[in-house]
Amino acid sequence: MIRNLSGLVFFALFGTSAWVAAEASNTAHADPALAAAAVAPPLGDDRHAGARQLFRQLENRISGNPLLLSQHADKLRDYPLTPYLEAEWLEAAFQHVNERELGDFLLRHDGAPFAERLRENWLRRLVSKDDGAGFLLYYRPSKNTELRCHYLRYALTGGTNPTALSSFVDLWLSAKPLPPACASVEKRWIAAGERTPERIWQRLELAIEAGETGTIKTLQALLPAAERPLVNVWQQLYKKPQDVTKSSLFRHQSPQVWRIKTHTLERLAWRDRDEALSIWQQVATDPAYPQEWLDQATRSYALALAGAGHPAATAFLAKVPSRLADERIAGARVVDALRRLNWADTDYWLNQLPASEYQSNRWRYFSARSLAAQQRTDAASLIWQSLAGNLDYYGFLSRGQLGQRNKLSPPPLTVSAELVARIRNLPAMQRAREWLALDRQVDARREWFALSQTLSAAELHAAAVVANDWNWPDRAIAALGKAPVNGAWELRFPLTHADTLTREAQHHQLHPTWAIAITRQESIFISDAKSHAGALGLMQLMPATARMTARKHKIRYDGSHDLLRPQQNIRIGVAHLADLIDRNDGNFVYATAAYNAGQSRVNRWRDQFGELPLDIWIETIPFQETRDYVKNVMAYSLIYAERLGQDPAVFDLLASSARAPLPAPAQAGPATP
């Protein structure tokens, strides 16, 4: 038996700590090693030092010996991380814990990372007992499809949320099969007439794109017998989209033929632009093509061609109907005109933007850019002067255009001391601090993230101050990214590792502020950062790139674990920046783009549009991620130059390029859809 259940009444009345204290008095056996660790004197003035050492000893041992927690309850009573041990104990004693015990724990620690796995297990236990009322009490919004379906089932059965059925469509429109828990809700949803033919085809599209054959077969069986062969055709075209020109595949006259053809054309547009244009002439010129589907395909072609800078983009962008001309199309039209240096078209498409979009700093800057190119310098200067006070990329570009070199004065962050103190003393914040003391960065960030979801903008500002006080720069940056402010550079742009970055940059004759800006953009100074692609550390280096760079520059490299060491990561990362500068003829705009997107892509973009002024070239980068990346690094470089008292050369380079004699405007492409 795990423990004496007579102690449960203490838990119910006073919580876990009270119960384990009472239980300790009934415990005959203790772990001598742990007892010795628990009485170790605190380090310096840190009142948690002894408990911290004990926590290290106990963590991951409670499940094997649940009584360990009760044996050391007094020493852990006020320790911020004790709830983690309590959660471990509750997991171990799960089958013997009643609802009042566990419910009290979950309600006291609602949203805390250690409580959420416990909550999911508890919800599954309530499902096994078919306790709908209990499930609804303890359920919180979840990404788990099974639990979401149980919630809908109980909400509908109990009448607590009669509109819940309508939200089931979000679960049903999934490529993957639904779990059995969704069956009863799905049955009610179907009975309500919500599983329409259109939704079946929408889900088929998702399943075909994901290659979910089980879902495809299930949905295919729901179609009229005459339409089922079209599913096989669609699967074939997904593998070989060029076969869309074969009329023999489309013997059936269902309207869904046009859906399949449109989907295939869209895939082609993004995969091979020239082939897509050739096939367009064979497929989309069919007079029977329904206008609705043709418009959708036109929009996809316009975006795909514009993104690649294809000459045919101009005609396709002009053909997109107004109902589909969203922000992406509107922006692509302006950028296409800028790419062609066609100022009349630039002005026309700028004037077609919605008023709110037209007033953005981005388009106001390029409105002035167009005016200046047409020798209307006074009007352009007025716009740039109105933008030059903004502490952002386009404000900095405007300063460059005007030749302004006066020092910037970003406002500091103002937060009341009372609010800072309150945020610092929140249990979640104290738990995060303890994880930092244990050098458990991931656990600390997990606590921070959960807490940040509950804070207001003002509270996030206070949290940024606390993080800065704790020398936790990445969380200060994250907090102010979630609740943006104008200024606060000491928090948003810390000088973390600035000495090392400066030393390595100077060794390679690079601008130190550029290396710092790259690091800030890549990892916000998280030294153990790991990307989905496998990039590691402060400067987010791929192990293969690091190995090659280290070999070239004779830097010792013992494997990918080296990249999680800040000094080593910076040495190799800055050496890689030096290589990119060399490959890009000293131009760090191109080198910055290459750091993010790869040198081969930048070579291709330079071959296409290398004659464009740099401010326009940046706007024409096909990948939004890389486009935003370059803009951020350029702006951060200037900010760090200001912070370090160095020359802000980055915007001189952009402005000089912008003021240089412009190439002859390219003519609009003659292709028409």
XYZ file of C-alpha atoms in Angstrom:
673
model
C 0.000 0.000 0.000
C 1.381 3.395 -0.924
C 0.488 5.326 2.224
C -1.836 5.672 5.218
C -5.048 7.161 3.804
C -5.978 8.644 7.182
C -3.907 11.668 6.257
C -6.311 12.623 3.449
C -8.396 14.871 5.655
C -5.362 17.092 6.292
C -4.766 17.360 2.554
C -8.360 18.304 1.874
C -8.367 21.045 4.493
C -4.883 22.500 4.221
C -3.315 21.254 0.975
C -0.408 18.976 0.167
C 2.183 20.598 2.444
C -0.063 20.203 5.484
C -0.702 16.570 4.635
C 2.953 15.643 4.157
C 3.846 17.352 7.448
C 1.233 15.323 9.298
C 2.314 12.170 7.540
C 5.950 12.771 8.497
C 5.105 12.391 12.162
C 3.809 8.867 11.452
C 6.813 7.793 9.390
C 9.235 5.390 11.030
C 11.855 5.174 8.307
C 13.795 7.963 6.637
C 16.516 8.138 4.000
C 19.730 8.996 5.932
C 21.480 10.502 2.919
C 18.559 12.777 2.205
C 18.225 13.715 5.837
C 21.855 14.838 5.842
C 21.356 16.823 2.647
C 18.305 18.545 4.074
C 20.202 20.066 6.979
C 23.063 21.401 4.838
C 23.638 25.095 5.644
C 22.414 27.621 3.069
C 24.977 29.124 0.720
C 25.660 32.727 1.631
C 22.441 34.651 2.268
C 20.316 32.385 0.061
C 17.591 31.065 2.344
C 16.651 28.404 -0.221
C 20.105 26.880 -0.620
C 19.463 23.914 1.700
C 16.037 23.180 0.240
C 17.475 23.522 -3.248
C 20.044 20.848 -2.528
C 17.363 18.627 -1.044
C 15.157 19.174 -4.079
C 17.950 17.922 -6.328
C 18.137 14.794 -4.212
C 14.400 14.152 -4.175
C 13.453 14.993 -7.751
C 12.475 11.911 -9.755
C 12.620 9.726 -6.644
C 9.170 10.429 -5.217
C 7.419 8.048 -7.598
C 9.616 5.196 -6.368
C 9.188 6.097 -2.699
C 6.231 8.454 -2.128
C 6.985 8.714 1.596
C 10.156 10.684 0.860
C 8.093 13.843 0.479
C 6.473 13.454 3.870
C 9.819 12.754 5.521
C 11.166 16.175 4.493
C 7.958 18.190 4.508
C 9.101 20.775 7.063
C 12.297 21.566 5.191
C 10.445 21.970 1.873
C 7.370 23.801 3.148
C 8.273 27.253 1.777
C 10.433 26.147 -1.124
C 9.054 27.450 -4.472
C 9.582 24.155 -6.332
C 7.897 21.935 -3.761
C 4.721 21.797 -5.925
C 6.759 19.866 -8.506
C 7.469 17.206 -5.892
C 3.818 17.261 -4.840
C 2.784 16.713 -8.443
C 5.214 13.802 -8.654
C 3.729 12.386 -5.471
C 0.186 12.769 -6.804
C 1.213 10.926 -9.973
C 2.613 8.090 -7.891
C -0.435 7.935 -5.614
C -2.903 8.628 -8.401
C -5.164 5.643 -7.849
C -5.491 6.464 -4.136
C -6.123 10.197 -4.404
C -9.680 11.398 -4.172
C -11.229 14.164 -6.205
C -11.094 16.735 -3.434
C -7.353 16.263 -2.977
C -6.412 16.476 -6.597
C -9.000 19.114 -7.417
C -7.648 21.380 -4.703
C -4.136 21.007 -6.101
C -5.242 21.722 -9.670
C -7.276 24.761 -8.702
C -4.438 26.214 -6.608
C -1.943 25.718 -9.422
C -4.178 26.385 -12.410
C -2.048 26.822 -15.536
C 1.260 25.841 -13.942
C 3.374 23.490 -16.099
C 3.584 20.748 -13.466
C -0.201 20.736 -13.063
C -1.178 20.298 -16.694
C -0.004 16.707 -17.219
C -1.674 15.857 -13.933
C -4.843 17.568 -15.149
C -4.926 15.510 -18.346
C -4.510 12.263 -16.424
C -7.196 13.310 -13.983
C -9.590 14.202 -16.798
C -9.070 10.757 -18.319
C -9.837 9.205 -14.956
C -13.067 11.224 -14.746
C -13.954 10.012 -18.236
C -13.421 6.388 -17.125
C -15.931 7.068 -14.330
C -18.202 8.949 -16.760
C -18.164 11.897 -14.367
C -19.243 14.644 -16.718
C -19.750 17.279 -14.026
C -16.257 16.725 -12.665
C -14.785 16.758 -16.166
C -16.403 20.108 -16.979
C -15.191 21.551 -13.666
C -11.533 20.685 -14.212
C -11.289 20.908 -18.005
C -9.274 23.739 -19.505
C -8.909 24.515 -23.244
C -6.616 21.868 -24.658
C -4.861 20.961 -27.900
C -5.623 17.303 -27.228
C -8.326 16.203 -29.682
C -9.539 13.370 -27.457
C -10.086 15.659 -24.460
C -11.708 18.314 -26.623
C -14.217 15.772 -27.855
C -14.963 14.608 -24.314
C -15.544 18.220 -23.361
C -17.996 18.707 -26.239
C -19.784 15.469 -25.350
C -20.296 16.461 -21.721
C -21.095 20.095 -22.548
C -23.798 18.990 -24.962
C -25.190 16.266 -22.708
C -25.327 18.501 -19.644
C -26.651 21.467 -21.564
C -23.930 23.745 -20.195
C -22.901 24.889 -23.662
C -25.644 24.225 -26.226
C -23.681 26.032 -28.951
C -20.660 23.759 -28.523
C -21.700 21.530 -31.427
C -20.905 24.221 -33.978
C -17.252 24.240 -32.893
C -16.849 20.556 -33.765
C -16.194 21.501 -37.383
C -12.722 22.718 -36.337
C -11.929 19.208 -35.099
C -13.594 17.418 -37.982
C -11.700 19.337 -40.670
C -8.522 17.425 -39.980
C -6.369 15.243 -42.191
C -5.956 12.679 -39.436
C -8.687 10.247 -38.339
C -10.579 11.354 -35.247
C -10.167 9.315 -32.048
C -13.070 7.120 -30.847
C -13.862 9.715 -28.173
C -15.244 11.952 -30.939
C -17.725 9.386 -32.293
C -20.804 10.416 -30.303
C -20.245 14.127 -30.954
C -19.653 13.458 -34.628
C -22.918 11.509 -34.770
C -24.862 14.459 -33.337
C -23.030 16.852 -35.641
C -23.949 14.777 -38.690
C -27.567 14.498 -37.524
C -27.678 18.288 -37.321
C -26.806 18.419 -41.032
C -23.329 19.888 -40.506
C -21.411 17.293 -42.560
C -22.112 18.900 -45.905
C -20.698 17.733 -49.267
C -18.572 20.883 -49.354
C -16.982 20.038 -46.004
C -16.300 16.484 -47.152
C -14.355 17.859 -50.128
C -12.551 20.369 -47.914
C -11.405 17.580 -45.637
C -10.439 15.452 -48.620
C -8.098 18.219 -49.728
C -6.439 18.239 -46.301
C -6.109 14.448 -46.290
C -4.670 14.298 -49.809
C -2.091 16.968 -48.998
C -1.094 15.053 -45.862
C -1.141 11.635 -47.540
C -3.586 10.273 -44.943
C -4.893 7.288 -46.892
C -7.183 6.102 -44.085
C -9.025 9.393 -43.961
C -9.141 9.545 -47.766
C -10.823 6.136 -48.001
C -13.333 6.996 -45.285
C -14.308 10.244 -46.994
C -14.348 8.693 -50.448
C -17.005 6.251 -49.268
C -19.227 9.192 -48.258
C -19.344 10.578 -51.801
C -21.909 9.644 -54.440
C -20.700 6.556 -56.306
C -20.197 8.551 -59.521
C -17.813 11.017 -57.811
C -15.598 8.483 -56.036
C -13.239 7.950 -59.018
C -12.363 11.660 -58.838
C -10.620 11.033 -55.522
C -8.256 8.619 -57.254
C -7.644 11.215 -59.974
C -6.856 13.832 -57.334
C -4.345 11.568 -55.626
C -2.660 10.888 -58.978
C -2.441 14.600 -59.762
C -0.988 15.357 -56.360
C 1.953 13.147 -57.304
C 2.116 14.267 -60.972
C 0.397 17.664 -61.302
C 1.519 18.067 -64.921
C -1.015 15.359 -65.835
C -3.784 17.912 -65.281
C -3.702 18.519 -69.056
C -4.897 14.944 -69.738
C -8.580 15.263 -70.493
C -8.970 11.481 -70.235
C -8.708 11.775 -66.456
C -11.831 13.904 -66.236
C -14.605 11.860 -67.798
C -16.953 12.747 -64.946
C -18.740 16.096 -65.260
C -18.974 16.819 -61.520
C -18.362 20.441 -60.474
C -15.631 19.033 -58.239
C -13.500 18.575 -61.362
C -12.788 22.319 -61.203
C -11.798 22.120 -57.555
C -9.258 19.418 -58.409
C -7.917 21.295 -61.433
C -7.594 24.519 -59.438
C -5.815 22.789 -56.563
C -3.401 21.208 -59.050
C -2.710 24.504 -60.827
C -1.996 26.158 -57.502
C 0.547 23.487 -56.602
C 2.217 23.903 -59.963
C 2.399 27.673 -59.549
C 4.519 27.332 -56.422
C 6.588 24.402 -57.697
C 7.635 25.414 -61.222
C 6.561 28.830 -62.480
C 7.425 28.362 -66.146
C 5.765 24.965 -66.373
C 2.769 26.391 -64.527
C 2.405 29.156 -67.120
C 2.557 26.657 -69.960
C -0.112 24.476 -68.370
C -2.244 27.537 -67.599
C -2.652 28.134 -71.317
C -3.851 24.558 -71.786
C -6.181 24.291 -68.773
C -7.336 27.653 -67.443
C -8.308 29.073 -70.830
C -11.174 26.573 -71.043
C -14.324 28.741 -71.482
C -16.189 26.339 -69.198
C -13.851 27.083 -66.268
C -16.090 28.548 -63.505
C -15.106 32.103 -62.669
C -14.960 31.454 -58.912
C -12.332 28.723 -59.300
C -10.496 30.636 -62.032
C -10.204 33.675 -59.749
C -8.773 31.524 -56.967
C -6.168 30.041 -59.299
C -5.323 33.511 -60.638
C -4.655 34.766 -57.127
C -2.307 31.864 -56.378
C -0.445 32.368 -59.661
C -0.143 36.097 -58.945
C 1.422 35.507 -55.526
C 3.696 32.699 -56.684
C 4.946 34.593 -59.734
C 5.355 37.860 -57.836
C 7.294 36.110 -55.095
C 9.717 34.767 -57.697
C 9.951 38.108 -59.515
C 8.654 36.489 -62.685
C 7.901 38.852 -65.598
C 4.386 37.429 -65.905
C 3.513 38.465 -62.338
C 2.401 41.960 -63.333
C -0.436 40.769 -65.565
C -1.663 38.169 -63.077
C -1.637 40.672 -60.204
C -3.761 43.048 -62.261
C -6.299 40.292 -62.956
C -6.991 39.376 -59.311
C -10.589 40.471 -58.589
C -11.179 42.998 -55.824
C -12.921 40.459 -53.555
C -9.673 38.455 -53.410
C -7.310 41.438 -53.302
C -6.325 41.104 -49.666
C -3.280 42.587 -47.936
C -0.919 40.073 -49.570
C -2.084 40.922 -53.081
C -2.054 44.652 -52.383
C 1.514 44.496 -51.082
C 2.659 42.257 -53.932
C 1.338 44.765 -56.477
C 3.327 47.619 -54.972
C 6.484 45.519 -54.640
C 6.143 44.302 -58.221
C 5.995 47.907 -59.397
C 9.011 48.805 -57.243
C 10.917 45.841 -58.637
C 10.290 47.155 -62.144
C 11.169 50.714 -60.975
C 7.914 51.769 -62.562
C 6.965 54.784 -60.474
C 3.639 55.394 -62.196
C 2.544 51.846 -61.339
C 3.982 52.239 -57.839
C 1.880 55.347 -57.236
C -1.205 53.715 -58.738
C -1.051 50.617 -56.555
C -0.130 52.601 -53.454
C -3.294 54.644 -53.992
C -5.344 51.443 -54.246
C -4.321 50.376 -50.739
C -6.885 50.704 -47.943
C -6.365 53.951 -46.057
C -5.190 52.192 -42.897
C -2.607 50.213 -44.860
C -1.496 53.188 -46.933
C -0.656 55.081 -43.738
C 1.723 52.370 -42.541
C 5.362 53.402 -42.197
C 6.317 50.934 -44.917
C 4.160 52.374 -47.654
C 4.649 55.990 -46.612
C 8.394 55.460 -46.949
C 8.022 54.033 -50.457
C 5.536 56.731 -51.403
C 8.332 59.204 -50.649
C 10.765 56.956 -52.487
C 8.622 57.206 -55.592
C 8.320 60.978 -55.258
C 12.089 61.342 -54.948
C 12.671 59.166 -58.023
C 10.350 61.522 -59.933
C 12.411 64.541 -58.814
C 9.752 65.685 -56.330
C 12.328 65.863 -53.575
C 10.592 68.436 -51.376
C 7.437 66.324 -51.111
C 9.540 63.220 -50.451
C 11.522 64.980 -47.727
C 8.346 66.055 -45.937
C 7.229 62.432 -45.674
C 10.664 61.233 -44.571
C 10.822 63.970 -41.942
C 7.497 62.791 -40.537
C 8.862 59.231 -40.355
C 12.365 60.006 -39.083
C 11.251 60.173 -35.451
C 10.004 56.587 -35.483
C 12.328 54.097 -33.836
C 11.809 51.387 -36.442
C 13.298 50.170 -39.724
C 11.443 52.651 -41.934
C 12.087 55.489 -39.508
C 15.794 54.682 -39.642
C 15.685 54.450 -43.449
C 14.070 57.885 -43.530
C 16.845 59.280 -41.335
C 19.342 57.823 -43.785
C 17.584 59.460 -46.710
C 17.709 62.820 -44.925
C 21.322 62.347 -43.846
C 20.405 62.767 -40.190
C 23.179 61.687 -37.793
C 21.926 63.132 -34.505
C 21.814 60.733 -31.591
C 18.516 58.944 -31.009
C 16.750 59.293 -27.667
C 14.589 56.238 -27.019
C 12.299 56.627 -23.998
C 12.992 54.346 -21.020
C 10.425 51.895 -19.724
C 8.459 53.315 -16.803
C 6.915 50.808 -14.386
C 5.847 51.349 -10.783
C 7.997 49.776 -8.093
C 4.875 48.316 -6.483
C 3.908 46.457 -9.645
C 7.450 45.162 -10.127
C 7.474 43.874 -6.548
C 4.117 42.167 -6.989
C 5.186 40.410 -10.187
C 8.531 39.394 -8.670
C 6.739 37.682 -5.779
C 4.237 35.722 -7.846
C 4.627 31.981 -7.137
C 5.262 31.227 -10.808
C 7.974 33.882 -10.973
C 9.616 32.537 -7.858
C 9.536 29.035 -9.323
C 11.180 30.348 -12.481
C 13.889 31.990 -10.410
C 14.564 28.748 -8.582
C 14.930 26.894 -11.869
C 17.471 29.532 -12.864
C 19.342 28.921 -9.625
C 19.404 25.228 -10.550
C 20.637 26.153 -14.053
C 17.524 24.575 -15.571
C 16.844 27.125 -18.290
C 14.180 25.135 -20.136
C 12.129 24.594 -16.978
C 12.498 28.264 -16.066
C 11.287 29.369 -19.497
C 8.379 26.916 -19.299
C 7.213 28.548 -16.054
C 7.686 31.992 -17.571
C 5.700 31.140 -20.681
C 2.761 29.771 -18.692
C 2.714 32.871 -16.502
C 3.060 35.273 -19.429
C -0.200 33.999 -20.912
C -2.052 35.438 -17.916
C -0.385 38.865 -17.616
C -1.626 42.216 -18.871
C 0.603 44.524 -20.907
C 1.559 46.529 -17.817
C 2.347 43.328 -15.914
C 4.503 42.085 -18.787
C 6.439 45.341 -18.646
C 7.034 44.730 -14.954
C 8.046 41.147 -15.705
C 10.625 42.469 -18.168
C 12.120 44.626 -15.424
C 12.271 41.616 -13.106
C 13.934 39.487 -15.780
C 16.486 42.203 -16.411
C 17.223 42.419 -12.675
C 17.803 38.657 -12.678
C 20.178 38.866 -15.657
C 17.692 36.922 -17.759
C 17.789 38.994 -20.973
C 15.867 36.668 -23.266
C 12.759 36.838 -21.045
C 12.920 40.630 -20.893
C 13.002 40.652 -24.693
C 10.181 38.104 -24.874
C 7.986 40.085 -22.469
C 8.381 43.315 -24.424
C 7.831 41.438 -27.669
C 4.479 40.300 -26.323
C 3.615 43.787 -25.005
C 5.500 46.137 -27.398
C 6.827 49.479 -26.254
C 8.561 52.361 -27.989
C 12.100 52.548 -26.686
C 13.242 50.597 -23.588
C 16.421 49.702 -25.464
C 18.278 48.731 -22.305
C 15.793 45.867 -21.929
C 15.012 45.051 -25.553
C 18.592 45.262 -26.778
C 20.824 44.076 -23.935
C 24.592 43.961 -24.262
C 24.741 40.256 -23.464
C 28.010 38.723 -24.740
C 28.820 42.085 -26.369
C 32.479 41.895 -25.320
C 32.982 38.457 -26.876
C 31.055 39.356 -30.022
C 33.018 42.591 -30.399
C 36.365 40.845 -29.945
C 35.576 38.155 -32.505
C 34.106 40.662 -34.970
C 37.175 42.864 -34.762
C 39.371 39.805 -35.287
C 37.596 39.268 -38.625
C 37.359 43.028 -39.390
C 33.566 43.053 -39.180
C 31.186 45.623 -37.721
C 30.670 44.410 -34.119
C 27.154 45.807 -34.041
C 26.221 43.623 -37.006
C 27.397 40.479 -35.214
C 25.462 41.485 -32.084
C 22.353 42.243 -34.156
C 22.525 38.839 -35.862
C 22.788 37.130 -32.469
C 19.866 39.137 -31.054
C 17.734 38.185 -34.060
C 18.742 34.526 -34.084
C 18.261 33.546 -30.464
C 17.411 36.614 -28.332
C 20.542 35.466 -26.458
C 19.245 32.020 -25.442
C 22.503 30.083 -25.274
C 20.826 26.654 -25.409
C 18.415 27.546 -28.230
C 17.579 24.687 -30.595
C 15.569 25.150 -33.775
C 13.311 22.606 -35.468
C 15.843 22.462 -38.298
C 18.662 21.563 -35.893
C 20.401 24.945 -35.538
C 22.032 25.416 -32.150
C 23.094 28.072 -29.714
C 23.365 31.830 -29.624
C 24.012 32.291 -33.345
C 21.871 29.299 -34.373
C 24.510 27.379 -36.292
C 23.844 24.157 -38.126
C 26.358 21.497 -37.022
C 27.521 20.858 -40.601
C 28.134 24.564 -41.187
C 29.930 24.837 -37.851
C 32.182 21.874 -38.669
C 33.121 23.288 -42.072
C 33.701 26.808 -40.712
C 35.766 25.591 -37.774
C 37.975 23.526 -40.079
C 38.521 26.479 -42.426
C 39.410 28.891 -39.622
C 41.341 26.347 -37.531
C 38.923 26.594 -34.608
C 38.711 23.579 -32.342
C 35.343 21.844 -32.731
C 34.504 18.677 -30.839
C 30.922 18.225 -31.957
C 27.504 19.866 -31.817
C 27.599 20.136 -28.012
C 30.274 22.810 -28.511
C 27.617 25.029 -30.077
C 25.767 25.242 -26.761
C 28.846 26.885 -25.205
C 28.486 30.655 -25.775
C 32.166 31.418 -26.362
C 32.589 28.624 -28.880
C 29.322 29.369 -30.636
C 30.315 33.002 -31.071
C 33.804 32.155 -32.359
C 32.424 29.883 -35.054
C 29.370 32.040 -35.792
C 31.333 35.231 -36.359
C 33.829 33.329 -38.531
C 30.848 32.167 -40.602
C 29.707 35.797 -40.916
C 33.172 36.688 -42.211
C 32.888 33.981 -44.861
C 29.498 35.318 -45.943
C 30.840 38.854 -46.201
C 33.594 37.572 -48.485
C 31.110 35.682 -50.650
C 28.929 38.780 -50.970
C 31.659 41.282 -51.907
C 31.561 43.035 -48.545
C 27.813 43.751 -48.684
C 26.320 42.819 -45.342
C 22.719 43.219 -46.560
C 23.273 40.291 -48.912
C 25.339 38.495 -46.253
C 22.526 38.899 -43.725
C 20.029 37.426 -46.168
C 22.427 34.537 -46.817
C 22.781 33.846 -43.081
C 19.040 33.238 -42.968
C 18.134 31.805 -46.378
C 21.415 30.322 -47.630
C 23.984 31.644 -50.070
C 22.608 29.820 -53.135
C 19.244 31.568 -52.824
C 20.883 34.952 -52.359
C 23.033 34.321 -55.429
C 19.865 33.693 -57.410
C 18.168 36.829 -56.056
C 21.253 38.916 -56.813
C 21.398 37.561 -60.364
C 17.768 38.571 -60.843
C 17.666 41.905 -59.046
C 21.184 42.796 -57.965
C 20.973 46.128 -59.799
C 18.148 47.336 -57.580
C 18.839 49.820 -54.779
C 19.248 47.940 -51.508
C 16.119 49.267 -49.816
C 14.040 48.029 -52.761
C 16.018 44.786 -53.073
C 15.155 43.955 -49.465
C 11.439 44.456 -50.187
C 11.623 42.047 -53.120
C 13.091 39.115 -51.141
C 10.643 36.282 -51.922
C 10.547 34.792 -48.401
C 8.755 36.927 -45.839
C 10.789 35.321 -43.065
C 14.055 36.396 -44.718
C 12.657 39.800 -45.657
C 11.661 40.529 -42.053
C 14.919 39.019 -40.813
C 17.038 41.401 -42.893
C 14.989 44.428 -41.866
C 15.302 43.508 -38.197
C 19.053 42.968 -38.394
C 19.558 46.271 -40.195
C 17.540 48.126 -37.549
C 19.166 46.268 -34.660
C 22.601 47.112 -36.047
C 21.842 50.808 -35.820
C 20.366 50.437 -32.335
C 23.438 48.595 -31.086
C 25.658 51.198 -32.707
C 23.792 53.803 -30.670
C 24.085 51.726 -27.503
C 27.818 51.195 -27.953
C 28.587 54.669 -29.210
C 29.759 53.419 -32.614
C 29.193 54.694 -36.145
C 25.750 53.614 -37.509
C 27.098 52.732 -40.954
C 24.310 50.335 -41.866
C 21.776 52.957 -42.914
C 24.407 55.029 -44.672
C 24.903 52.006 -46.917
C 21.171 51.637 -47.582
C 20.618 55.347 -48.118
C 23.627 55.685 -50.422
C 22.299 52.850 -52.548
C 18.856 54.435 -52.557
C 20.216 57.791 -53.705
C 22.450 56.321 -56.391
C 21.444 56.742 -60.055
C 18.621 54.334 -60.708
C 18.738 51.693 -63.453
C 16.410 52.143 -66.406
C 12.893 50.980 -65.497
C 12.023 47.505 -66.666
C 9.003 47.215 -68.903
C 5.908 45.431 -67.692
C 5.764 41.801 -68.772
C 3.594 41.178 -71.810
C 2.189 37.876 -70.533
C -1.540 37.845 -69.834
C -3.465 35.128 -68.077
